[in-house]
């Protein structure tokens, strides 16, 4: 049975992070990814309070996922002062993840900007990824690189290029909607390095119109059962986390219904 849960990114601007554990408990959802919205949510005092309500609610924190644009691109800058400040923020989030007993950190990595060659110098970036992986391991977590259409790994081919230069194992979070947004079948990531995928961000997509319409499961008809079966063949034993945009639903009950539908599709 594959573990299922909800990413608190789904509650963006509709529910404060510290209020999410009680709601998830009321719904009977036991696994969650914590999306840290801003620097104040990296603060140790806030994390201590969050850990307390998390433990009271009996929530298992699968992963921590900061709002990556706040500092992650600067982890890879050649400017030493910029990278030093970014590393301080990264360290704070790692400490937060350790306090919350998270299994892994979800990273977008450097943003790929048109005409900026530095963003694609894999020989320069690979040692940075190795160092960041080491830091995550020091805090009891895996670093996972997510496929994001505007970041360093929009396609599995790019991921394989990067992986070949690394000295450390690199793990991945597979994002279904971001794969489709990049024009890639999510199964292509499974085929390329599915044995290193340890979590899935699940969101549905209706592709019957001129443009993809991202929506809650099961409205788009995406074959999540086929995806989990393909992952299991690669040894997958991780989590499927419903990660929706908050404008996809009018009431939180709709989000819960989508979670129930996703769990049924995956584990039936």
PDB file of C-alpha atoms in Angstrom:
ATOM      1  CA  UNK A   1       0.000   0.000   0.000  1.00  0.00           C
ATOM      2  CA  UNK A   2       1.472   3.344  -1.092  1.00  0.00           C
ATOM      3  CA  UNK A   3       1.426   6.139   1.466  1.00  0.00           C
ATOM      4  CA  UNK A   4      -0.767   9.093   0.533  1.00  0.00           C
ATOM      5  CA  UNK A   5      -0.963  12.577   2.003  1.00  0.00           C
ATOM      6  CA  UNK A   6      -1.488  16.268   1.325  1.00  0.00           C
ATOM      7  CA  UNK A   7       0.999  19.068   0.769  1.00  0.00           C
ATOM      8  CA  UNK A   8       0.128  22.165   2.754  1.00  0.00           C
ATOM      9  CA  UNK A   9       1.018  24.128  -0.393  1.00  0.00           C
ATOM     10  CA  UNK A  10      -2.586  23.281  -1.296  1.00  0.00           C
ATOM     11  CA  UNK A  11      -3.719  25.646   1.470  1.00  0.00           C
ATOM     12  CA  UNK A  12      -1.693  28.592   0.186  1.00  0.00           C
ATOM     13  CA  UNK A  13      -3.289  31.868   1.338  1.00  0.00           C
ATOM     14  CA  UNK A  14      -6.324  30.023   2.742  1.00  0.00           C
ATOM     15  CA  UNK A  15      -4.963  28.421   5.934  1.00  0.00           C
ATOM     16  CA  UNK A  16      -1.939  29.187   8.068  1.00  0.00           C
ATOM     17  CA  UNK A  17       0.604  26.390   8.252  1.00  0.00           C
ATOM     18  CA  UNK A  18       0.299  25.936  12.006  1.00  0.00           C
ATOM     19  CA  UNK A  19      -3.462  25.396  11.619  1.00  0.00           C
ATOM     20  CA  UNK A  20      -3.049  22.652   8.999  1.00  0.00           C
ATOM     21  CA  UNK A  21      -2.205  19.729  11.337  1.00  0.00           C
ATOM     22  CA  UNK A  22      -5.510  19.971  13.216  1.00  0.00           C
ATOM     23  CA  UNK A  23      -7.485  20.041   9.954  1.00  0.00           C
ATOM     24  CA  UNK A  24      -5.559  17.089   8.530  1.00  0.00           C
ATOM     25  CA  UNK A  25      -6.194  15.130  11.724  1.00  0.00           C
ATOM     26  CA  UNK A  26      -9.907  15.898  11.520  1.00  0.00           C
ATOM     27  CA  UNK A  27      -9.887  14.566   7.953  1.00  0.00           C
ATOM     28  CA  UNK A  28      -7.991  11.448   8.953  1.00  0.00           C
ATOM     29  CA  UNK A  29      -4.971  12.398   6.803  1.00  0.00           C
ATOM     30  CA  UNK A  30      -1.849  11.203   8.569  1.00  0.00           C
ATOM     31  CA  UNK A  31       0.906  12.199   6.133  1.00  0.00           C
ATOM     32  CA  UNK A  32       1.816  15.661   4.933  1.00  0.00           C
ATOM     33  CA  UNK A  33       4.393  17.748   3.197  1.00  0.00           C
ATOM     34  CA  UNK A  34       4.959  21.054   4.956  1.00  0.00           C
ATOM     35  CA  UNK A  35       5.292  23.971   2.593  1.00  0.00           C
ATOM     36  CA  UNK A  36       7.190  26.737   4.378  1.00  0.00           C
ATOM     37  CA  UNK A  37       5.854  29.993   3.034  1.00  0.00           C
ATOM     38  CA  UNK A  38       8.339  32.601   4.228  1.00  0.00           C
ATOM     39  CA  UNK A  39      11.401  33.303   6.351  1.00  0.00           C
ATOM     40  CA  UNK A  40       9.373  33.692   9.533  1.00  0.00           C
ATOM     41  CA  UNK A  41       8.343  30.054   9.142  1.00  0.00           C
ATOM     42  CA  UNK A  42      11.998  28.979   9.131  1.00  0.00           C
ATOM     43  CA  UNK A  43      12.499  30.508  12.590  1.00  0.00           C
ATOM     44  CA  UNK A  44      13.300  27.910  15.291  1.00  0.00           C
ATOM     45  CA  UNK A  45      10.651  29.280  17.665  1.00  0.00           C
ATOM     46  CA  UNK A  46       7.963  28.921  14.993  1.00  0.00           C
ATOM     47  CA  UNK A  47       9.181  25.434  14.079  1.00  0.00           C
ATOM     48  CA  UNK A  48       9.082  24.373  17.720  1.00  0.00           C
ATOM     49  CA  UNK A  49       5.455  25.487  17.918  1.00  0.00           C
ATOM     50  CA  UNK A  50       4.679  23.780  14.616  1.00  0.00           C
ATOM     51  CA  UNK A  51       6.354  20.571  15.790  1.00  0.00           C
ATOM     52  CA  UNK A  52       4.200  20.639  18.914  1.00  0.00           C
ATOM     53  CA  UNK A  53       0.879  20.875  17.081  1.00  0.00           C
ATOM     54  CA  UNK A  54       2.138  18.322  14.556  1.00  0.00           C
ATOM     55  CA  UNK A  55       2.911  15.811  17.282  1.00  0.00           C
ATOM     56  CA  UNK A  56      -0.434  16.510  18.984  1.00  0.00           C
ATOM     57  CA  UNK A  57      -2.217  15.809  15.693  1.00  0.00           C
ATOM     58  CA  UNK A  58      -0.220  12.676  14.972  1.00  0.00           C
ATOM     59  CA  UNK A  59       0.933  13.905  11.578  1.00  0.00           C
ATOM     60  CA  UNK A  60       3.917  12.304   9.852  1.00  0.00           C
ATOM     61  CA  UNK A  61       5.888  14.989   8.002  1.00  0.00           C
ATOM     62  CA  UNK A  62       7.071  13.365   4.793  1.00  0.00           C
ATOM     63  CA  UNK A  63       8.946  16.404   3.490  1.00  0.00           C
ATOM     64  CA  UNK A  64       9.653  20.091   3.856  1.00  0.00           C
ATOM     65  CA  UNK A  65       9.383  22.350   0.832  1.00  0.00           C
ATOM     66  CA  UNK A  66      10.344  26.013   1.139  1.00  0.00           C
ATOM     67  CA  UNK A  67       9.163  28.668  -1.267  1.00  0.00           C
ATOM     68  CA  UNK A  68      12.202  28.015  -3.392  1.00  0.00           C
ATOM     69  CA  UNK A  69      12.503  31.357  -5.167  1.00  0.00           C
ATOM     70  CA  UNK A  70      13.244  33.036  -1.837  1.00  0.00           C
ATOM     71  CA  UNK A  71      16.792  31.677  -1.785  1.00  0.00           C
ATOM     72  CA  UNK A  72      17.364  28.444  -3.721  1.00  0.00           C
ATOM     73  CA  UNK A  73      18.595  29.996  -6.988  1.00  0.00           C
ATOM     74  CA  UNK A  74      21.263  31.831  -4.991  1.00  0.00           C
ATOM     75  CA  UNK A  75      22.617  28.562  -3.619  1.00  0.00           C
ATOM     76  CA  UNK A  76      24.084  28.115  -7.098  1.00  0.00           C
ATOM     77  CA  UNK A  77      25.335  31.624  -7.796  1.00  0.00           C
ATOM     78  CA  UNK A  78      29.088  32.126  -8.286  1.00  0.00           C
ATOM     79  CA  UNK A  79      28.944  35.223  -6.050  1.00  0.00           C
ATOM     80  CA  UNK A  80      30.280  34.163  -2.619  1.00  0.00           C
ATOM     81  CA  UNK A  81      28.222  36.599  -0.519  1.00  0.00           C
ATOM     82  CA  UNK A  82      24.988  35.644  -2.247  1.00  0.00           C
ATOM     83  CA  UNK A  83      25.656  31.924  -1.847  1.00  0.00           C
ATOM     84  CA  UNK A  84      26.701  32.373   1.800  1.00  0.00           C
ATOM     85  CA  UNK A  85      23.421  34.082   2.665  1.00  0.00           C
ATOM     86  CA  UNK A  86      21.440  31.458   0.741  1.00  0.00           C
ATOM     87  CA  UNK A  87      23.235  28.677   2.600  1.00  0.00           C
ATOM     88  CA  UNK A  88      22.163  30.226   5.916  1.00  0.00           C
ATOM     89  CA  UNK A  89      18.528  30.027   4.811  1.00  0.00           C
ATOM     90  CA  UNK A  90      19.002  26.471   3.539  1.00  0.00           C
ATOM     91  CA  UNK A  91      20.531  25.462   6.861  1.00  0.00           C
ATOM     92  CA  UNK A  92      17.547  26.929   8.714  1.00  0.00           C
ATOM     93  CA  UNK A  93      15.126  24.880   6.624  1.00  0.00           C
ATOM     94  CA  UNK A  94      17.211  21.744   7.125  1.00  0.00           C
ATOM     95  CA  UNK A  95      17.089  22.300  10.878  1.00  0.00           C
ATOM     96  CA  UNK A  96      13.338  22.781  10.592  1.00  0.00           C
ATOM     97  CA  UNK A  97      13.031  19.517   8.677  1.00  0.00           C
ATOM     98  CA  UNK A  98      15.107  17.704  11.263  1.00  0.00           C
ATOM     99  CA  UNK A  99      12.966  19.084  14.102  1.00  0.00           C
ATOM    100  CA  UNK A 100       9.813  18.012  12.243  1.00  0.00           C
ATOM    101  CA  UNK A 101      11.322  14.555  11.550  1.00  0.00           C
ATOM    102  CA  UNK A 102      10.881  14.981   7.808  1.00  0.00           C
ATOM    103  CA  UNK A 103      12.253  12.353   5.464  1.00  0.00           C
ATOM    104  CA  UNK A 104      13.340  14.719   2.700  1.00  0.00           C
ATOM    105  CA  UNK A 105      13.730  18.268   1.417  1.00  0.00           C
ATOM    106  CA  UNK A 106      12.135  19.223  -1.898  1.00  0.00           C
ATOM    107  CA  UNK A 107      14.309  21.448  -4.085  1.00  0.00           C
ATOM    108  CA  UNK A 108      13.608  23.251  -7.366  1.00  0.00           C
ATOM    109  CA  UNK A 109      17.213  24.330  -7.788  1.00  0.00           C
ATOM    110  CA  UNK A 110      18.492  27.077 -10.079  1.00  0.00           C
ATOM    111  CA  UNK A 111      15.994  28.830 -12.309  1.00  0.00           C
ATOM    112  CA  UNK A 112      16.751  28.540 -16.012  1.00  0.00           C
ATOM    113  CA  UNK A 113      16.676  32.026 -17.497  1.00  0.00           C
ATOM    114  CA  UNK A 114      16.803  32.578 -21.233  1.00  0.00           C
ATOM    115  CA  UNK A 115      20.262  33.632 -22.332  1.00  0.00           C
ATOM    116  CA  UNK A 116      21.932  32.983 -18.974  1.00  0.00           C
ATOM    117  CA  UNK A 117      24.474  30.251 -19.640  1.00  0.00           C
ATOM    118  CA  UNK A 118      25.650  30.052 -16.006  1.00  0.00           C
ATOM    119  CA  UNK A 119      22.378  28.358 -15.086  1.00  0.00           C
ATOM    120  CA  UNK A 120      23.243  25.367 -17.294  1.00  0.00           C
ATOM    121  CA  UNK A 121      26.918  24.857 -16.465  1.00  0.00           C
ATOM    122  CA  UNK A 122      26.436  21.404 -15.002  1.00  0.00           C
ATOM    123  CA  UNK A 123      30.154  20.952 -14.324  1.00  0.00           C
ATOM    124  CA  UNK A 124      29.983  23.947 -11.954  1.00  0.00           C
ATOM    125  CA  UNK A 125      26.609  23.008 -10.471  1.00  0.00           C
ATOM    126  CA  UNK A 126      27.253  19.328  -9.744  1.00  0.00           C
ATOM    127  CA  UNK A 127      29.654  19.877  -6.794  1.00  0.00           C
ATOM    128  CA  UNK A 128      27.120  22.281  -5.294  1.00  0.00           C
ATOM    129  CA  UNK A 129      24.408  19.625  -5.461  1.00  0.00           C
ATOM    130  CA  UNK A 130      26.810  17.154  -3.810  1.00  0.00           C
ATOM    131  CA  UNK A 131      27.462  19.604  -0.985  1.00  0.00           C
ATOM    132  CA  UNK A 132      23.755  20.330  -0.517  1.00  0.00           C
ATOM    133  CA  UNK A 133      23.016  16.591  -0.424  1.00  0.00           C
ATOM    134  CA  UNK A 134      25.683  16.149   2.260  1.00  0.00           C
ATOM    135  CA  UNK A 135      24.139  18.944   4.317  1.00  0.00           C
ATOM    136  CA  UNK A 136      20.678  17.378   4.067  1.00  0.00           C
ATOM    137  CA  UNK A 137      22.057  13.992   5.123  1.00  0.00           C
ATOM    138  CA  UNK A 138      23.681  15.664   8.137  1.00  0.00           C
ATOM    139  CA  UNK A 139      20.165  16.611   9.239  1.00  0.00           C
ATOM    140  CA  UNK A 140      18.711  13.150   8.633  1.00  0.00           C
ATOM    141  CA  UNK A 141      17.058  13.936   5.292  1.00  0.00           C
ATOM    142  CA  UNK A 142      17.442  13.187   1.621  1.00  0.00           C
ATOM    143  CA  UNK A 143      17.711  16.046  -0.840  1.00  0.00           C
ATOM    144  CA  UNK A 144      15.211  15.544  -3.660  1.00  0.00           C
ATOM    145  CA  UNK A 145      15.327  17.527  -6.891  1.00  0.00           C
ATOM    146  CA  UNK A 146      11.886  18.150  -8.334  1.00  0.00           C
ATOM    147  CA  UNK A 147      11.141  18.387 -12.028  1.00  0.00           C
ATOM    148  CA  UNK A 148       9.907  21.959 -12.539  1.00  0.00           C
ATOM    149  CA  UNK A 149       9.253  23.430 -15.957  1.00  0.00           C
ATOM    150  CA  UNK A 150      11.199  26.659 -15.273  1.00  0.00           C
ATOM    151  CA  UNK A 151      14.039  25.179 -13.225  1.00  0.00           C
ATOM    152  CA  UNK A 152      17.091  23.077 -13.902  1.00  0.00           C
ATOM    153  CA  UNK A 153      15.342  19.735 -14.507  1.00  0.00           C
ATOM    154  CA  UNK A 154      12.284  20.126 -16.741  1.00  0.00           C
ATOM    155  CA  UNK A 155      13.084  16.913 -18.653  1.00  0.00           C
ATOM    156  CA  UNK A 156      14.506  13.498 -17.712  1.00  0.00           C
ATOM    157  CA  UNK A 157      17.338  13.947 -20.243  1.00  0.00           C
ATOM    158  CA  UNK A 158      18.612  16.982 -18.347  1.00  0.00           C
ATOM    159  CA  UNK A 159      18.290  15.068 -15.105  1.00  0.00           C
ATOM    160  CA  UNK A 160      20.414  12.232 -16.476  1.00  0.00           C
ATOM    161  CA  UNK A 161      23.059  14.715 -17.645  1.00  0.00           C
ATOM    162  CA  UNK A 162      23.293  16.205 -14.167  1.00  0.00           C
ATOM    163  CA  UNK A 163      23.207  12.854 -12.386  1.00  0.00           C
ATOM    164  CA  UNK A 164      26.179  11.596 -14.424  1.00  0.00           C
ATOM    165  CA  UNK A 165      28.372  14.344 -12.930  1.00  0.00           C
ATOM    166  CA  UNK A 166      27.460  13.807  -9.301  1.00  0.00           C
ATOM    167  CA  UNK A 167      29.482  11.951  -6.706  1.00  0.00           C
ATOM    168  CA  UNK A 168      26.539  11.650  -4.321  1.00  0.00           C
ATOM    169  CA  UNK A 169      23.218   9.860  -4.941  1.00  0.00           C
ATOM    170  CA  UNK A 170      20.505  12.284  -6.044  1.00  0.00           C
ATOM    171  CA  UNK A 171      16.876  11.583  -5.250  1.00  0.00           C
ATOM    172  CA  UNK A 172      13.792  13.060  -6.877  1.00  0.00           C
ATOM    173  CA  UNK A 173      10.268  14.271  -6.265  1.00  0.00           C
ATOM    174  CA  UNK A 174       8.168  13.696  -9.379  1.00  0.00           C
ATOM    175  CA  UNK A 175       5.641  16.463 -10.042  1.00  0.00           C
ATOM    176  CA  UNK A 176       2.923  15.302 -12.433  1.00  0.00           C
ATOM    177  CA  UNK A 177       1.579  18.731 -13.380  1.00  0.00           C
ATOM    178  CA  UNK A 178       5.056  20.184 -13.911  1.00  0.00           C
ATOM    179  CA  UNK A 179       5.989  17.311 -16.217  1.00  0.00           C
ATOM    180  CA  UNK A 180       2.888  17.912 -18.310  1.00  0.00           C
ATOM    181  CA  UNK A 181       3.543  21.661 -18.297  1.00  0.00           C
ATOM    182  CA  UNK A 182       7.010  20.947 -19.734  1.00  0.00           C
ATOM    183  CA  UNK A 183       5.471  18.736 -22.420  1.00  0.00           C
ATOM    184  CA  UNK A 184       6.825  15.520 -20.881  1.00  0.00           C
ATOM    185  CA  UNK A 185       4.985  12.324 -20.027  1.00  0.00           C
ATOM    186  CA  UNK A 186       5.543  11.747 -16.273  1.00  0.00           C
ATOM    187  CA  UNK A 187       6.262   8.110 -17.091  1.00  0.00           C
ATOM    188  CA  UNK A 188       9.405   9.261 -18.919  1.00  0.00           C
ATOM    189  CA  UNK A 189      10.881  10.327 -15.570  1.00  0.00           C
ATOM    190  CA  UNK A 190       9.976   6.942 -14.112  1.00  0.00           C
ATOM    191  CA  UNK A 191      11.702   5.183 -16.984  1.00  0.00           C
ATOM    192  CA  UNK A 192      14.825   7.373 -16.703  1.00  0.00           C
ATOM    193  CA  UNK A 193      15.464   7.181 -12.960  1.00  0.00           C
ATOM    194  CA  UNK A 194      12.370   5.865 -11.221  1.00  0.00           C
ATOM    195  CA  UNK A 195      14.424   3.953  -8.653  1.00  0.00           C
ATOM    196  CA  UNK A 196      15.542   7.330  -7.298  1.00  0.00           C
ATOM    197  CA  UNK A 197      12.038   8.854  -7.096  1.00  0.00           C
ATOM    198  CA  UNK A 198      10.951   8.860  -3.461  1.00  0.00           C
ATOM    199  CA  UNK A 199       7.835  11.055  -3.605  1.00  0.00           C
ATOM    200  CA  UNK A 200       5.209  12.240  -6.068  1.00  0.00           C
ATOM    201  CA  UNK A 201       3.376  15.558  -6.179  1.00  0.00           C
ATOM    202  CA  UNK A 202      -0.014  14.537  -7.504  1.00  0.00           C
ATOM    203  CA  UNK A 203      -2.345  16.930  -9.286  1.00  0.00           C
ATOM    204  CA  UNK A 204      -4.692  16.110 -12.127  1.00  0.00           C
ATOM    205  CA  UNK A 205      -4.713  17.565 -15.622  1.00  0.00           C
ATOM    206  CA  UNK A 206      -7.468  17.646 -18.216  1.00  0.00           C
ATOM    207  CA  UNK A 207      -5.800  17.572 -21.647  1.00  0.00           C
ATOM    208  CA  UNK A 208      -8.918  17.352 -23.783  1.00  0.00           C
ATOM    209  CA  UNK A 209      -8.971  21.067 -24.640  1.00  0.00           C
ATOM    210  CA  UNK A 210      -6.537  23.287 -26.519  1.00  0.00           C
ATOM    211  CA  UNK A 211      -4.494  23.871 -23.350  1.00  0.00           C
ATOM    212  CA  UNK A 212      -3.960  21.624 -20.330  1.00  0.00           C
ATOM    213  CA  UNK A 213      -6.354  22.421 -17.483  1.00  0.00           C
ATOM    214  CA  UNK A 214      -4.843  21.593 -14.103  1.00  0.00           C
ATOM    215  CA  UNK A 215      -7.442  20.375 -11.647  1.00  0.00           C
ATOM    216  CA  UNK A 216      -8.182  18.168  -8.659  1.00  0.00           C
ATOM    217  CA  UNK A 217      -8.246  14.386  -9.035  1.00  0.00           C
ATOM    218  CA  UNK A 218     -10.183  12.702 -10.576  1.00  0.00           C
ATOM    219  CA  UNK A 219     -11.528  15.529 -12.724  1.00  0.00           C
ATOM    220  CA  UNK A 220      -8.787  15.363 -15.350  1.00  0.00           C
ATOM    221  CA  UNK A 221      -8.755  11.614 -15.756  1.00  0.00           C
ATOM    222  CA  UNK A 222      -4.999  11.174 -15.291  1.00  0.00           C
ATOM    223  CA  UNK A 223      -4.011   7.518 -14.811  1.00  0.00           C
ATOM    224  CA  UNK A 224      -2.483   7.673 -11.331  1.00  0.00           C
ATOM    225  CA  UNK A 225      -2.907   3.913 -10.957  1.00  0.00           C
ATOM    226  CA  UNK A 226      -0.734   3.360 -14.021  1.00  0.00           C
ATOM    227  CA  UNK A 227       1.859   5.776 -12.643  1.00  0.00           C
ATOM    228  CA  UNK A 228       2.090   4.068  -9.264  1.00  0.00           C
ATOM    229  CA  UNK A 229       2.288   0.640 -10.928  1.00  0.00           C
ATOM    230  CA  UNK A 230       5.212   1.844 -13.064  1.00  0.00           C
ATOM    231  CA  UNK A 231       6.926   3.262  -9.987  1.00  0.00           C
ATOM    232  CA  UNK A 232       6.426   0.043  -8.016  1.00  0.00           C
ATOM    233  CA  UNK A 233       8.286  -1.831 -10.742  1.00  0.00           C
ATOM    234  CA  UNK A 234      11.228   0.453  -9.942  1.00  0.00           C
ATOM    235  CA  UNK A 235      10.954  -0.326  -6.237  1.00  0.00           C
ATOM    236  CA  UNK A 236       8.962   2.761  -5.218  1.00  0.00           C
ATOM    237  CA  UNK A 237       7.984   2.803  -1.540  1.00  0.00           C
ATOM    238  CA  UNK A 238       7.426   6.526  -1.051  1.00  0.00           C
ATOM    239  CA  UNK A 239       4.485   8.896  -0.799  1.00  0.00           C
ATOM    240  CA  UNK A 240       1.906  10.323  -3.201  1.00  0.00           C
ATOM    241  CA  UNK A 241       1.129  13.822  -1.951  1.00  0.00           C
ATOM    242  CA  UNK A 242      -1.825  15.776  -3.273  1.00  0.00           C
ATOM    243  CA  UNK A 243      -0.392  19.175  -4.221  1.00  0.00           C
ATOM    244  CA  UNK A 244      -3.050  21.432  -5.695  1.00  0.00           C
ATOM    245  CA  UNK A 245      -3.293  25.136  -6.335  1.00  0.00           C
ATOM    246  CA  UNK A 246      -5.725  26.787  -3.962  1.00  0.00           C
ATOM    247  CA  UNK A 247      -7.713  28.273  -6.842  1.00  0.00           C
ATOM    248  CA  UNK A 248      -8.665  24.756  -7.996  1.00  0.00           C
ATOM    249  CA  UNK A 249     -11.338  24.425  -5.304  1.00  0.00           C
ATOM    250  CA  UNK A 250     -13.908  26.577  -3.594  1.00  0.00           C
ATOM    251  CA  UNK A 251     -14.126  24.712  -0.300  1.00  0.00           C
ATOM    252  CA  UNK A 252     -11.564  22.682   1.595  1.00  0.00           C
ATOM    253  CA  UNK A 253     -14.007  19.785   1.547  1.00  0.00           C
ATOM    254  CA  UNK A 254     -13.429  19.592  -2.215  1.00  0.00           C
ATOM    255  CA  UNK A 255      -9.735  19.162  -1.534  1.00  0.00           C
ATOM    256  CA  UNK A 256     -10.447  16.375   0.939  1.00  0.00           C
ATOM    257  CA  UNK A 257     -12.725  14.638  -1.570  1.00  0.00           C
ATOM    258  CA  UNK A 258      -9.876  14.825  -4.110  1.00  0.00           C
ATOM    259  CA  UNK A 259      -7.512  13.268  -1.570  1.00  0.00           C
ATOM    260  CA  UNK A 260      -9.946  10.402  -0.980  1.00  0.00           C
ATOM    261  CA  UNK A 261     -10.287   9.885  -4.732  1.00  0.00           C
ATOM    262  CA  UNK A 262      -6.501   9.897  -5.206  1.00  0.00           C
ATOM    263  CA  UNK A 263      -6.005   7.408  -2.372  1.00  0.00           C
ATOM    264  CA  UNK A 264      -8.667   5.133  -3.877  1.00  0.00           C
ATOM    265  CA  UNK A 265      -7.114   5.281  -7.358  1.00  0.00           C
ATOM    266  CA  UNK A 266      -3.675   4.425  -6.039  1.00  0.00           C
ATOM    267  CA  UNK A 267      -4.504   1.788  -3.445  1.00  0.00           C
ATOM    268  CA  UNK A 268      -7.590   0.069  -4.850  1.00  0.00           C
TER     269      UNK A 268
END
